[in-house]
PDB file of C-alpha atoms in Angstrom:
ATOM      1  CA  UNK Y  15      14.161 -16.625 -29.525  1.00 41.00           C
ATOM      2  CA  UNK Y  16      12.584 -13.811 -27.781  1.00 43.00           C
ATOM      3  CA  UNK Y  17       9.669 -11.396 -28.926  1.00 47.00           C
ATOM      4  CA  UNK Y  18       9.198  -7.632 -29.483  1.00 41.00           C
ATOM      5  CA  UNK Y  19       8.873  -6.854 -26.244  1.00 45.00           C
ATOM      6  CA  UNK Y  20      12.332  -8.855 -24.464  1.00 50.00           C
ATOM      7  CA  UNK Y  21      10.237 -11.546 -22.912  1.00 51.00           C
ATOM      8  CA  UNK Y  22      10.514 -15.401 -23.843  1.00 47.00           C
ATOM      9  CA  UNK Y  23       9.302 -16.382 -26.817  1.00 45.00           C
ATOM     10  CA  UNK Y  24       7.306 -20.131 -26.326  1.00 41.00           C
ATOM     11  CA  UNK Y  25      10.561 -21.755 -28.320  1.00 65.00           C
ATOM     12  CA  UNK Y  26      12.954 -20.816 -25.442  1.00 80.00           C
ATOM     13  CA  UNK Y  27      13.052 -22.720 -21.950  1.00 86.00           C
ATOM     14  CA  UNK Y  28      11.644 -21.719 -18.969  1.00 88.00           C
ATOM     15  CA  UNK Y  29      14.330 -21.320 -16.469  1.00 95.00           C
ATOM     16  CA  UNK Y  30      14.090 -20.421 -13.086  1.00 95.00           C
ATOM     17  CA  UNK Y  31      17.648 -20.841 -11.614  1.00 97.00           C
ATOM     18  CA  UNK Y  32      21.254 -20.515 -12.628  1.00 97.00           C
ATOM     19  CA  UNK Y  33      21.748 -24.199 -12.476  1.00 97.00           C
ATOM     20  CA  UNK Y  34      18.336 -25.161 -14.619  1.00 97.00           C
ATOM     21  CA  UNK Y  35      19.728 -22.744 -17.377  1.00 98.00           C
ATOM     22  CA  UNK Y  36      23.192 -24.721 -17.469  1.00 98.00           C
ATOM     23  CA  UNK Y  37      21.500 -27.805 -17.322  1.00 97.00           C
ATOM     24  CA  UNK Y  38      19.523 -26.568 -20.353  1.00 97.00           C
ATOM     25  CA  UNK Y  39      22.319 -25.408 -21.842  1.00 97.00           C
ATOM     26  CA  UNK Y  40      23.598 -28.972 -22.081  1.00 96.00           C
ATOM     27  CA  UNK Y  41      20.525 -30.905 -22.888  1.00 95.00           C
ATOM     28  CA  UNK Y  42      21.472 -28.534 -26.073  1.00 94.00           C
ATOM     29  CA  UNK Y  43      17.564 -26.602 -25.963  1.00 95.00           C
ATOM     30  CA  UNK Y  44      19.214 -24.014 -27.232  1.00 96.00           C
ATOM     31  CA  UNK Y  45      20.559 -24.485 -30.189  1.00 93.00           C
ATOM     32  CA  UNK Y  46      24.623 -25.988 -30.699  1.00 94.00           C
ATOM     33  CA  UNK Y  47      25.868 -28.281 -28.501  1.00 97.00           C
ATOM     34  CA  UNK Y  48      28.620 -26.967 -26.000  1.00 98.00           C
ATOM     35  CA  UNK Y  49      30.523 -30.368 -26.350  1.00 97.00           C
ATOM     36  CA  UNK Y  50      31.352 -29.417 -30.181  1.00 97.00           C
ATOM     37  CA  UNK Y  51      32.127 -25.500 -29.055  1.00 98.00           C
ATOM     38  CA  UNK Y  52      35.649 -24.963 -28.701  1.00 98.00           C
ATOM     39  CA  UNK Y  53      36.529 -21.701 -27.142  1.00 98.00           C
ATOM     40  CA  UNK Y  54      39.598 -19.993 -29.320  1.00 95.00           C
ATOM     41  CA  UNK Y  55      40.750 -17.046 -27.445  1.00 97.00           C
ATOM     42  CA  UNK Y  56      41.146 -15.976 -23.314  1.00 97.00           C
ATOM     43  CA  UNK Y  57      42.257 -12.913 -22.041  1.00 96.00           C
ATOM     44  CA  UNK Y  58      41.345 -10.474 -19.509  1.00 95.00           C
ATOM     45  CA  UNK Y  59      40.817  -6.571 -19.431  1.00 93.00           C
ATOM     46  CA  UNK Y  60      42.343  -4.499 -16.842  1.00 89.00           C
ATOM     47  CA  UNK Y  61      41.243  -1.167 -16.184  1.00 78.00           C
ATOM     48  CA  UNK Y  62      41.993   1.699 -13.854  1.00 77.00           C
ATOM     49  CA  UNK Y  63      39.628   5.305 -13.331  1.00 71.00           C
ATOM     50  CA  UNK Y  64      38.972   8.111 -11.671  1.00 68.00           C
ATOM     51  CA  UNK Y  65      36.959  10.256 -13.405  1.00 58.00           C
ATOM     52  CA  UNK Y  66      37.579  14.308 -13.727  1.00 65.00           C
ATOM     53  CA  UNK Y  67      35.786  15.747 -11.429  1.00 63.00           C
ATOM     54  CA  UNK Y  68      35.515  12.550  -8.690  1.00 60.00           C
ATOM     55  CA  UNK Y  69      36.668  12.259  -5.223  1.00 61.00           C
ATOM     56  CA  UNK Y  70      37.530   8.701  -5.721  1.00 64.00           C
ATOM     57  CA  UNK Y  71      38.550   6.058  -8.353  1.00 63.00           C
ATOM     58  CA  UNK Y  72      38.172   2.064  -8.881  1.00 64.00           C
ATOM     59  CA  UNK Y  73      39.865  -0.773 -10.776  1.00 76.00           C
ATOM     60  CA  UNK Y  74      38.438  -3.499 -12.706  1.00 81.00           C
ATOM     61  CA  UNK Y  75      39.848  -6.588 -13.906  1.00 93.00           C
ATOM     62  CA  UNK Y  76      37.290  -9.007 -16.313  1.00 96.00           C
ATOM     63  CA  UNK Y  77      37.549 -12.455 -17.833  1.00 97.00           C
ATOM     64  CA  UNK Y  78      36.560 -12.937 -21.465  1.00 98.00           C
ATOM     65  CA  UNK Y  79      36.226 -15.914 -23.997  1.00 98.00           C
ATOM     66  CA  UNK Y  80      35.983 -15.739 -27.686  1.00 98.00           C
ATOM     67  CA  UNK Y  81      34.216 -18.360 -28.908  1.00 98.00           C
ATOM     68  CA  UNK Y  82      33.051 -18.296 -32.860  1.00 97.00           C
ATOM     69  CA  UNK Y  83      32.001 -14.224 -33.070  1.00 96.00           C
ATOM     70  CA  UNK Y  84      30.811 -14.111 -29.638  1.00 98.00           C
ATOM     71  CA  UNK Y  85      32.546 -12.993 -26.595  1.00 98.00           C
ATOM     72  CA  UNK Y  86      31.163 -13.914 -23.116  1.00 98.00           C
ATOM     73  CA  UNK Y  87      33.026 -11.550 -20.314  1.00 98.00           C
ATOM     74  CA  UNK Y  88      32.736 -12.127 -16.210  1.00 98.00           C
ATOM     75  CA  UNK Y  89      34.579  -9.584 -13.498  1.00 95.00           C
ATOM     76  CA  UNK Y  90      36.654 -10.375 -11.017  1.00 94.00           C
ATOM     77  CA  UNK Y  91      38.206  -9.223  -7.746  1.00 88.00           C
ATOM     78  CA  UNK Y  92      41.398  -7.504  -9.491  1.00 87.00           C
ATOM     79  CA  UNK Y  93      44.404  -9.490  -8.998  1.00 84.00           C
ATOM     80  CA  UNK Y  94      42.553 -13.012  -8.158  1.00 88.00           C
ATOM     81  CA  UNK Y  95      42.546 -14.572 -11.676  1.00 91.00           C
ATOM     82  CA  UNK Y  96      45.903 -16.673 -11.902  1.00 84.00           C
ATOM     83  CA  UNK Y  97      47.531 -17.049 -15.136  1.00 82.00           C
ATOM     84  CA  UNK Y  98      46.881 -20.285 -15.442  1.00 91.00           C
ATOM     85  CA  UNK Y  99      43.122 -19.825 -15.731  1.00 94.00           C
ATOM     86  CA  UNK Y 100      43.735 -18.866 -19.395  1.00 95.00           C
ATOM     87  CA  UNK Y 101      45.651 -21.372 -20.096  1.00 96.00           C
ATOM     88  CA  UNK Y 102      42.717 -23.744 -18.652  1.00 96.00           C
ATOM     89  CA  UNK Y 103      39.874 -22.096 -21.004  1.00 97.00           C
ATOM     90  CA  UNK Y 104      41.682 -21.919 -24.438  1.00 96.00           C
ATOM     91  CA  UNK Y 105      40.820 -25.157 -26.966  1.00 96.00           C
ATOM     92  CA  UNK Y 106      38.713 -25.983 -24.056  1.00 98.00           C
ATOM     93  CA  UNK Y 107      35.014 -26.938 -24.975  1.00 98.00           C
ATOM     94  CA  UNK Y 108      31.835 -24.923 -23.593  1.00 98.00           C
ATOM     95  CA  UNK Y 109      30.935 -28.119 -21.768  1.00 98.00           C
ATOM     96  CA  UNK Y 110      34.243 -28.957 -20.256  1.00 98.00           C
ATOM     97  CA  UNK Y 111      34.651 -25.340 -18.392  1.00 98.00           C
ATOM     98  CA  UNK Y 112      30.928 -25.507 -17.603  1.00 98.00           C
ATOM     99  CA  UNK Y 113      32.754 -27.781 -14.987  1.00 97.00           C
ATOM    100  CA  UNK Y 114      35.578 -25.428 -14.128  1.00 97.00           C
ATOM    101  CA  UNK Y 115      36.338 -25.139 -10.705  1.00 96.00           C
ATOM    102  CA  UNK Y 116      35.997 -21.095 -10.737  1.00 96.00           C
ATOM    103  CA  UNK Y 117      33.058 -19.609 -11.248  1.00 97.00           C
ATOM    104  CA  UNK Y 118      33.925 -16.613 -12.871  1.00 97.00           C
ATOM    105  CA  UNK Y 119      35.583 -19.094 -15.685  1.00 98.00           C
ATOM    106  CA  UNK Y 120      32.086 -21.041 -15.322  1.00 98.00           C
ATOM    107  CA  UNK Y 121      30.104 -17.889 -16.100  1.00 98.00           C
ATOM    108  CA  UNK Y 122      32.370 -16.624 -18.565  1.00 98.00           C
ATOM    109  CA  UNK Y 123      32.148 -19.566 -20.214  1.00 98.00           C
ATOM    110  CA  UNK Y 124      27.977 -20.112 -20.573  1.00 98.00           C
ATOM    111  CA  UNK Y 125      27.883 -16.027 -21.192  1.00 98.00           C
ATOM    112  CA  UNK Y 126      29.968 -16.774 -24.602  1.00 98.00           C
ATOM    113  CA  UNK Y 127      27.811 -19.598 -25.567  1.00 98.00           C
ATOM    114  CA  UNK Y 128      24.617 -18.107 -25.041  1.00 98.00           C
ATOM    115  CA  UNK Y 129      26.381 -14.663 -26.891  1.00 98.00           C
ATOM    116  CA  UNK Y 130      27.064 -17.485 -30.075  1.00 98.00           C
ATOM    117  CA  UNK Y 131      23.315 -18.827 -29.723  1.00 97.00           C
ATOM    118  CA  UNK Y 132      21.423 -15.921 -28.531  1.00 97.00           C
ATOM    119  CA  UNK Y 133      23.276 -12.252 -29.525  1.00 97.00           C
ATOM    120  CA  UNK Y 134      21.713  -9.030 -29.029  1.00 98.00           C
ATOM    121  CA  UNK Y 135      19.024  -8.516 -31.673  1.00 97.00           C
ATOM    122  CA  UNK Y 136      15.464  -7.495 -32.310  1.00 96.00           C
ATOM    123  CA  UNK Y 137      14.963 -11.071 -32.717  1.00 94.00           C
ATOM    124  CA  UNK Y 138      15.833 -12.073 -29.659  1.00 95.00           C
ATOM    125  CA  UNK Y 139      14.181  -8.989 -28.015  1.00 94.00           C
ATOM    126  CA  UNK Y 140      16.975  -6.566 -27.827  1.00 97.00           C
ATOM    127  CA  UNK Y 141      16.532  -2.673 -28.448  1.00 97.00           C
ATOM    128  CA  UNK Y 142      19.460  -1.356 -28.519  1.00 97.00           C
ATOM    129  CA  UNK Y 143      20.383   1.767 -27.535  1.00 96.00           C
ATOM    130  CA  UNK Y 144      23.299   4.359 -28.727  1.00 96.00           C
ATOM    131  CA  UNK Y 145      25.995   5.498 -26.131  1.00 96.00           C
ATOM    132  CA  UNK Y 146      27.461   9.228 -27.693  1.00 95.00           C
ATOM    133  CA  UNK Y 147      30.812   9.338 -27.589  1.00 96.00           C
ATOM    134  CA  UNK Y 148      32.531  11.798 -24.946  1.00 95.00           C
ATOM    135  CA  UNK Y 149      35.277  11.721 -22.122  1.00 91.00           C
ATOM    136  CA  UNK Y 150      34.427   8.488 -19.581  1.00 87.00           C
ATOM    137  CA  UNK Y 151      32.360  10.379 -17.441  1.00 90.00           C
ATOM    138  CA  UNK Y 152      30.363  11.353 -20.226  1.00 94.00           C
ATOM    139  CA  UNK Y 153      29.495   7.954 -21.467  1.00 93.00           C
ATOM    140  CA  UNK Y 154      29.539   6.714 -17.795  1.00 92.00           C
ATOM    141  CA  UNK Y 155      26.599   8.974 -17.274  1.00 95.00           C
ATOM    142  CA  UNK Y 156      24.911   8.143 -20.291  1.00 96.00           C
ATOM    143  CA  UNK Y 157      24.956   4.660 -19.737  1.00 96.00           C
ATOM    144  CA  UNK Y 158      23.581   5.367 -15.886  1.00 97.00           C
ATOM    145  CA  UNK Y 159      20.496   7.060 -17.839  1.00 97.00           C
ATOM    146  CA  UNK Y 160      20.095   4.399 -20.064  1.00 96.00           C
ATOM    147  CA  UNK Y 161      19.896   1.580 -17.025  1.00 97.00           C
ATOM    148  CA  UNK Y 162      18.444   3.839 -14.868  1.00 97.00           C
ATOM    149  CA  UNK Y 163      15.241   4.616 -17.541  1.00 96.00           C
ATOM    150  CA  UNK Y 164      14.963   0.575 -17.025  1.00 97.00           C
ATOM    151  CA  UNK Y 165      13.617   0.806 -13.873  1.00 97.00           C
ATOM    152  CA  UNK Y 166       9.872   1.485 -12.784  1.00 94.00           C
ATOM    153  CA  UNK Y 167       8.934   3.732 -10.365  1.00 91.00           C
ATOM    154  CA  UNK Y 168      10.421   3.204  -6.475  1.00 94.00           C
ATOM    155  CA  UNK Y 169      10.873   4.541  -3.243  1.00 95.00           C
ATOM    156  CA  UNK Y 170      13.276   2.830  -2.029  1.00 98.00           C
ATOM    157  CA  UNK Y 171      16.179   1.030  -4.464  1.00 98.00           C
ATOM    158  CA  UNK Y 172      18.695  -1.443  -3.638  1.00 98.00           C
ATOM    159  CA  UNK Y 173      21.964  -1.011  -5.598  1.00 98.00           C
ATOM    160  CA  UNK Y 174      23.898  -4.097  -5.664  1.00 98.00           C
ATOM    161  CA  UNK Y 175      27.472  -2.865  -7.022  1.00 95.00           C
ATOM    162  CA  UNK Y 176      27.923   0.838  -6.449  1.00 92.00           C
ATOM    163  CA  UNK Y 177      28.459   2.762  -9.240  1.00 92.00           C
ATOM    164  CA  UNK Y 178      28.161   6.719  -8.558  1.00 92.00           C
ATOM    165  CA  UNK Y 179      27.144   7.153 -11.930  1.00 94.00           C
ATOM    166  CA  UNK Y 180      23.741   5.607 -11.361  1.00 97.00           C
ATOM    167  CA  UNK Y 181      23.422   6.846  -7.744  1.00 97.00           C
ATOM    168  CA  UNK Y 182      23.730  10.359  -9.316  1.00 96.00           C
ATOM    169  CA  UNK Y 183      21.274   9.301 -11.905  1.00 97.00           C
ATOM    170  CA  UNK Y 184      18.758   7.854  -9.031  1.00 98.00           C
ATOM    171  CA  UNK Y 185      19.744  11.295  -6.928  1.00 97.00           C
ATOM    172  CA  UNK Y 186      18.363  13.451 -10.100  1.00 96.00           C
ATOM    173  CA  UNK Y 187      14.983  11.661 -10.016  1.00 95.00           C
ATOM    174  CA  UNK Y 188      14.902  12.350  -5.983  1.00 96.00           C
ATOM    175  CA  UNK Y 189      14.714   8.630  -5.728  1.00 97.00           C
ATOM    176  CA  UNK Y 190      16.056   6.936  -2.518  1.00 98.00           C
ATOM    177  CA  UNK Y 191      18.589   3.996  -2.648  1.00 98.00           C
ATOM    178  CA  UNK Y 192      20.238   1.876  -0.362  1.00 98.00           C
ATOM    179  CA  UNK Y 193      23.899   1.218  -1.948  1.00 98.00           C
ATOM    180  CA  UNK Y 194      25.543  -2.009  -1.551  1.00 97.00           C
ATOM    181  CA  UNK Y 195      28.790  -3.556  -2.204  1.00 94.00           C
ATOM    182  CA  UNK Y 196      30.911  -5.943  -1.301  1.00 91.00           C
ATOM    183  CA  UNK Y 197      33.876  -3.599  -0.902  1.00 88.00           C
ATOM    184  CA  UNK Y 198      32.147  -1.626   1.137  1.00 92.00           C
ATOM    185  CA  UNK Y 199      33.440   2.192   1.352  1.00 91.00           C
ATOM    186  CA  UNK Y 200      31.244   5.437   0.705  1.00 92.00           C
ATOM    187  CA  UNK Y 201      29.787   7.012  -2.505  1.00 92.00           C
ATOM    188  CA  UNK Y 202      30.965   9.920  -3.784  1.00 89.00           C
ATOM    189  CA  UNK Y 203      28.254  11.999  -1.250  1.00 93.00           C
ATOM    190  CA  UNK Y 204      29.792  10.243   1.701  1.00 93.00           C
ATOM    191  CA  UNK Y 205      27.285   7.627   2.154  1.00 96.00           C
ATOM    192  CA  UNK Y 206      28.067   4.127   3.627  1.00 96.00           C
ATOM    193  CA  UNK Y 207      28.198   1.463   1.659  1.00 96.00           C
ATOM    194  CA  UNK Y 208      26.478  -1.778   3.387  1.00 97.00           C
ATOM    195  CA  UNK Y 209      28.051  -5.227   2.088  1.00 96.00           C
ATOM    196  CA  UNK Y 210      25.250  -7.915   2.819  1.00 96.00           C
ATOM    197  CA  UNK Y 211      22.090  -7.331  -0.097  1.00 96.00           C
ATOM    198  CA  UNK Y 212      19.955  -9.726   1.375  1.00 95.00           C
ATOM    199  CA  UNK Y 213      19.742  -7.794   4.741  1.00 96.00           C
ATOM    200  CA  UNK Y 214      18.491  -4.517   3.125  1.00 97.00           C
ATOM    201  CA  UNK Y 215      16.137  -6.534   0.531  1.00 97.00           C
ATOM    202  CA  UNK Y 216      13.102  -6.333   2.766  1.00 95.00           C
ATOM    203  CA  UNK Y 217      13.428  -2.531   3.129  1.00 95.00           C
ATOM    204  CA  UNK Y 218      13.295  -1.933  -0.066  1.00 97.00           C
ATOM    205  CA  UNK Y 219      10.686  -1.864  -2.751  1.00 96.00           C
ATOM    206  CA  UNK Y 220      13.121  -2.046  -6.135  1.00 98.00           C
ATOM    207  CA  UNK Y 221      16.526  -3.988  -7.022  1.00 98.00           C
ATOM    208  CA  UNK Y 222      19.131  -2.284  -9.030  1.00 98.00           C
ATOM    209  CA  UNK Y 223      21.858  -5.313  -9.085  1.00 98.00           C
ATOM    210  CA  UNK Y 224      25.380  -6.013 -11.685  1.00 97.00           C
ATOM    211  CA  UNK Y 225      25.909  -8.914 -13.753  1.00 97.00           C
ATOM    212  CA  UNK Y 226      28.894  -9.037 -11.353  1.00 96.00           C
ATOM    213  CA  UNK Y 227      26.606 -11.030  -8.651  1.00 97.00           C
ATOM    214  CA  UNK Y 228      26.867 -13.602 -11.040  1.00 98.00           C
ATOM    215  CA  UNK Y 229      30.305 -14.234 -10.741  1.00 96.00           C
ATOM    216  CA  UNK Y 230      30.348 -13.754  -7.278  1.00 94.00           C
ATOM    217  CA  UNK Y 231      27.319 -16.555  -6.427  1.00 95.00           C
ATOM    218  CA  UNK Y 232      24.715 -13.971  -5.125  1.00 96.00           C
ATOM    219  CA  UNK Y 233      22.522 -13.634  -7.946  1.00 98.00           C
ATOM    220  CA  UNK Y 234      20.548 -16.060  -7.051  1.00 97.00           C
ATOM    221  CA  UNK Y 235      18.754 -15.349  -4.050  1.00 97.00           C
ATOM    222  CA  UNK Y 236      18.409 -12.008  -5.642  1.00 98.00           C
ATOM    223  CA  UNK Y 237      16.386 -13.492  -8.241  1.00 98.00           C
ATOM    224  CA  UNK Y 238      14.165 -16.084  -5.620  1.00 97.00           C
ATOM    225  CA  UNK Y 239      13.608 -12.605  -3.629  1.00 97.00           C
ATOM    226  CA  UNK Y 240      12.502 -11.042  -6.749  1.00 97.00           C
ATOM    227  CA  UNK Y 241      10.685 -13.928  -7.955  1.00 96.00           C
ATOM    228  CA  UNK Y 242       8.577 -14.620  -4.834  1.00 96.00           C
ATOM    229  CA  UNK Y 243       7.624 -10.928  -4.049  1.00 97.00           C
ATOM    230  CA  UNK Y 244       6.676  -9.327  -7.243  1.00 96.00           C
ATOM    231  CA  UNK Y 245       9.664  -6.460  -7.040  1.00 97.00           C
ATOM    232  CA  UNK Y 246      10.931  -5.013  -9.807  1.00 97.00           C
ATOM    233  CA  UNK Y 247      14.829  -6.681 -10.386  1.00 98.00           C
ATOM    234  CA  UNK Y 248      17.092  -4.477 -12.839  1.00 98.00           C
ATOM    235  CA  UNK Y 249      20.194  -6.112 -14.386  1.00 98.00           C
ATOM    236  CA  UNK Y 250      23.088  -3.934 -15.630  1.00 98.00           C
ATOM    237  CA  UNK Y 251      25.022  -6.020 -16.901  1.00 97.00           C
ATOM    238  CA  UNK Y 252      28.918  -6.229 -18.748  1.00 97.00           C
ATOM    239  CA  UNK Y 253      29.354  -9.405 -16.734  1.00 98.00           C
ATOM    240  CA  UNK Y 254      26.562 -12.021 -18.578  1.00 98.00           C
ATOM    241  CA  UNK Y 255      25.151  -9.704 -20.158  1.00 98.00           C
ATOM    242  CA  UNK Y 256      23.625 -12.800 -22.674  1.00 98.00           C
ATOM    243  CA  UNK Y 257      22.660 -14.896 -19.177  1.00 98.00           C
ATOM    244  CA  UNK Y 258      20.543 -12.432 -17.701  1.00 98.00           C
ATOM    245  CA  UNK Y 259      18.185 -11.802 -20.807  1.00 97.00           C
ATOM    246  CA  UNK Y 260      16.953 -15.567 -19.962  1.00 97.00           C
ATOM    247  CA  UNK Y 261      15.960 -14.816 -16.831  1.00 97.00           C
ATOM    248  CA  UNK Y 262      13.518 -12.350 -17.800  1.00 96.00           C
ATOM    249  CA  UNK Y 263      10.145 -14.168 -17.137  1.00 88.00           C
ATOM    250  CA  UNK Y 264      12.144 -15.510 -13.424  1.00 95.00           C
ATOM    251  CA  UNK Y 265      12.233 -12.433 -11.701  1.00 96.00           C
ATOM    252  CA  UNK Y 266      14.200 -10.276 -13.663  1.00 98.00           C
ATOM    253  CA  UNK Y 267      12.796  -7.314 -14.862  1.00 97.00           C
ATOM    254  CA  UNK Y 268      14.762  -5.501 -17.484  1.00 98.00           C
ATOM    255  CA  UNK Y 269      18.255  -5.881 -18.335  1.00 98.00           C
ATOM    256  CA  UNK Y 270      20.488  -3.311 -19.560  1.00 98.00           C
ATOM    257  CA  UNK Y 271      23.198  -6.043 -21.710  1.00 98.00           C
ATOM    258  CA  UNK Y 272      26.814  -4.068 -22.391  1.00 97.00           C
ATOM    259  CA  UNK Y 273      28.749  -6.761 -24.498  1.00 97.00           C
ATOM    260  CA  UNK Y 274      32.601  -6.604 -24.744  1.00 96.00           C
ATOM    261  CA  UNK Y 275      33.940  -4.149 -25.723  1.00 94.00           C
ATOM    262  CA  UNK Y 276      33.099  -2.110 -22.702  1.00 93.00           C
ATOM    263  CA  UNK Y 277      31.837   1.792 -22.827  1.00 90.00           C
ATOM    264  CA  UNK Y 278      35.315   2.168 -20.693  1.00 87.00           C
ATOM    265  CA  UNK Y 279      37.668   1.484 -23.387  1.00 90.00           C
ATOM    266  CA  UNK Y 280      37.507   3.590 -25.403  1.00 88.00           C
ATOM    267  CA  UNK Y 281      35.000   7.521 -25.835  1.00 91.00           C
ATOM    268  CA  UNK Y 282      33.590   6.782 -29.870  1.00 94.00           C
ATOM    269  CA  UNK Y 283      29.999   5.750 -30.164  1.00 95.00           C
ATOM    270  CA  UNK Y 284      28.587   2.667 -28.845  1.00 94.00           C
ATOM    271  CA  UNK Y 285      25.697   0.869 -28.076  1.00 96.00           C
ATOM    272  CA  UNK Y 286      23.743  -0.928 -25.029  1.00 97.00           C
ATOM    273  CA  UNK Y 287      20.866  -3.468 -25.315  1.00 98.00           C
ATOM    274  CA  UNK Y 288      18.011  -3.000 -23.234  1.00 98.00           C
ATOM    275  CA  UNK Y 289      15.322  -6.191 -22.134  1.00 97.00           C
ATOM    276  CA  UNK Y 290      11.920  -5.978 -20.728  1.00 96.00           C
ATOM    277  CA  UNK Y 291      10.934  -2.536 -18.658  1.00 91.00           C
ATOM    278  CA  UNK Y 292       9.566   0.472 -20.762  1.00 83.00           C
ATOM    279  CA  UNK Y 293       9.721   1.298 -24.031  1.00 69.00           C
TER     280      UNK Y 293
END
């Protein structure tokens, strides 16, 4: 479990790497063993936007897995995800697509374990924290104030995924960033977006990163960077959102956890779960 205040509490394993918390994960230190959990249910979300009001638009395309109450969620590149992946993860156990040859089915996979074991409480150090509901970019920018509020003060912030929501929220505190994305492109003020993180790490004083760097195998060295200098790392997170809370005394600094269902599907109410950073 975790305490109060999102950080470890002595019950729950140290972990230090993506890797040590699978292995973990297996040795069963946290709770249910992933050889006995069957995962019912596959299926993956496809979404489309361009919010009123913005020059440009996005897709996104995420894996989920049901397994008991919990659902565990990783994106992907749109289009990537072959049909057969599904048909891989349903009746599978925990264990057996711990060994999956994708990693998005891999993360996927120990996110909706670790949701079963570890959800989004007080006792596990969650605060959660109401989205009001409004049209998308409403509750987009709500959410950007809620992850942005996670992060101390910076000069300088690397934002690993670009999302112009938060790079408006950063702009309204007069705080610089350096946005970065795989895609590449421009934000919505025309800025270029630079595609290799670790280059711009060391010229900045503050990480901003998505859960996606999970799935894609960078989150890593974000975390060894974060880890070995002292920086603050933020985690917003839809893709392992329950992975990154463990991280928490690793590197990470806060995490802002969005579960599935997403704040994109649909404009009621919702709710986010923030770890660690201020209260």
């Amino acid at each position: 479990m975790r305490t109060a205040t999102g950080h470890p509490a002595r019950s729950e394993p140290a972990v230090r790497t993506v890797d040590g918390l699978v292995t973990a994960v297996r040795a069963g230190s946290y709770g249910d063993d992933p050889a006995g959990q069957r995962v019912a249910l596959a299926f993956t979300t496809s979404q489309a936007v361009r919010h009123a009001g913005r020059a440009t638009g996005y897709r996104n395309e995420v894996l989920s897995l049901r397994l008991h109450a919990a659902v565990g969620s990783c994106a992907v590149e749109p289009g990537t995800l072959g049909p057969a992946a599904l048909d891989d993860c349903v009746g599978a156990t925990v264990a057996e697509l711990l060994d999956h040859p994708l990693l998005p089915v891999r993360v996927a996979a120990l996110d909706a374990y670790l949701m079963h074991v570890r959800p989004h409480t007080p006792e596990h150090g969650a605060r959660p924290r109401a989205l009001p509901p409004g049209s998308s970019l409403e509750r987009s920018r709500a959410r950007a104030r809620a992850v942005v509020d996670l992060l101390p003060a910076a000069e300088r912030v690397l934002v690993v995924g670009v999302v112009n929501s938060l790079l408006e929220r950063l702009r309204a505190r007069s705080t610089a960033y350096v946005p970065c994305d795989l895609k590449g492109g421009s934000t919505e003020w025309g800025e270029p977006v630079r595609t290799d993180a670790l280059a711009e790490l060391a010229d900045c004083d503050a990480v901003l990163a998505s859960g996606m760097t999970l799935g894609n195998g960078t989150f890593q060295s974000l975390l060894d960077h974060a880890d070995a200098t002292g920086k603050p790392l933020v985690m917003f997170a839809q893709t392992g959102s329950a992975v990154l809370p463990r991280f928490l005394d690793a590197g990470v600094t806060a995490v802002s956890a969005e579960p599935y269902p997403f704040f994109w599907l649909d404009g009621g109410p919702g709710v986010i779960h923030c770890y660690g950073g201020p209260r």
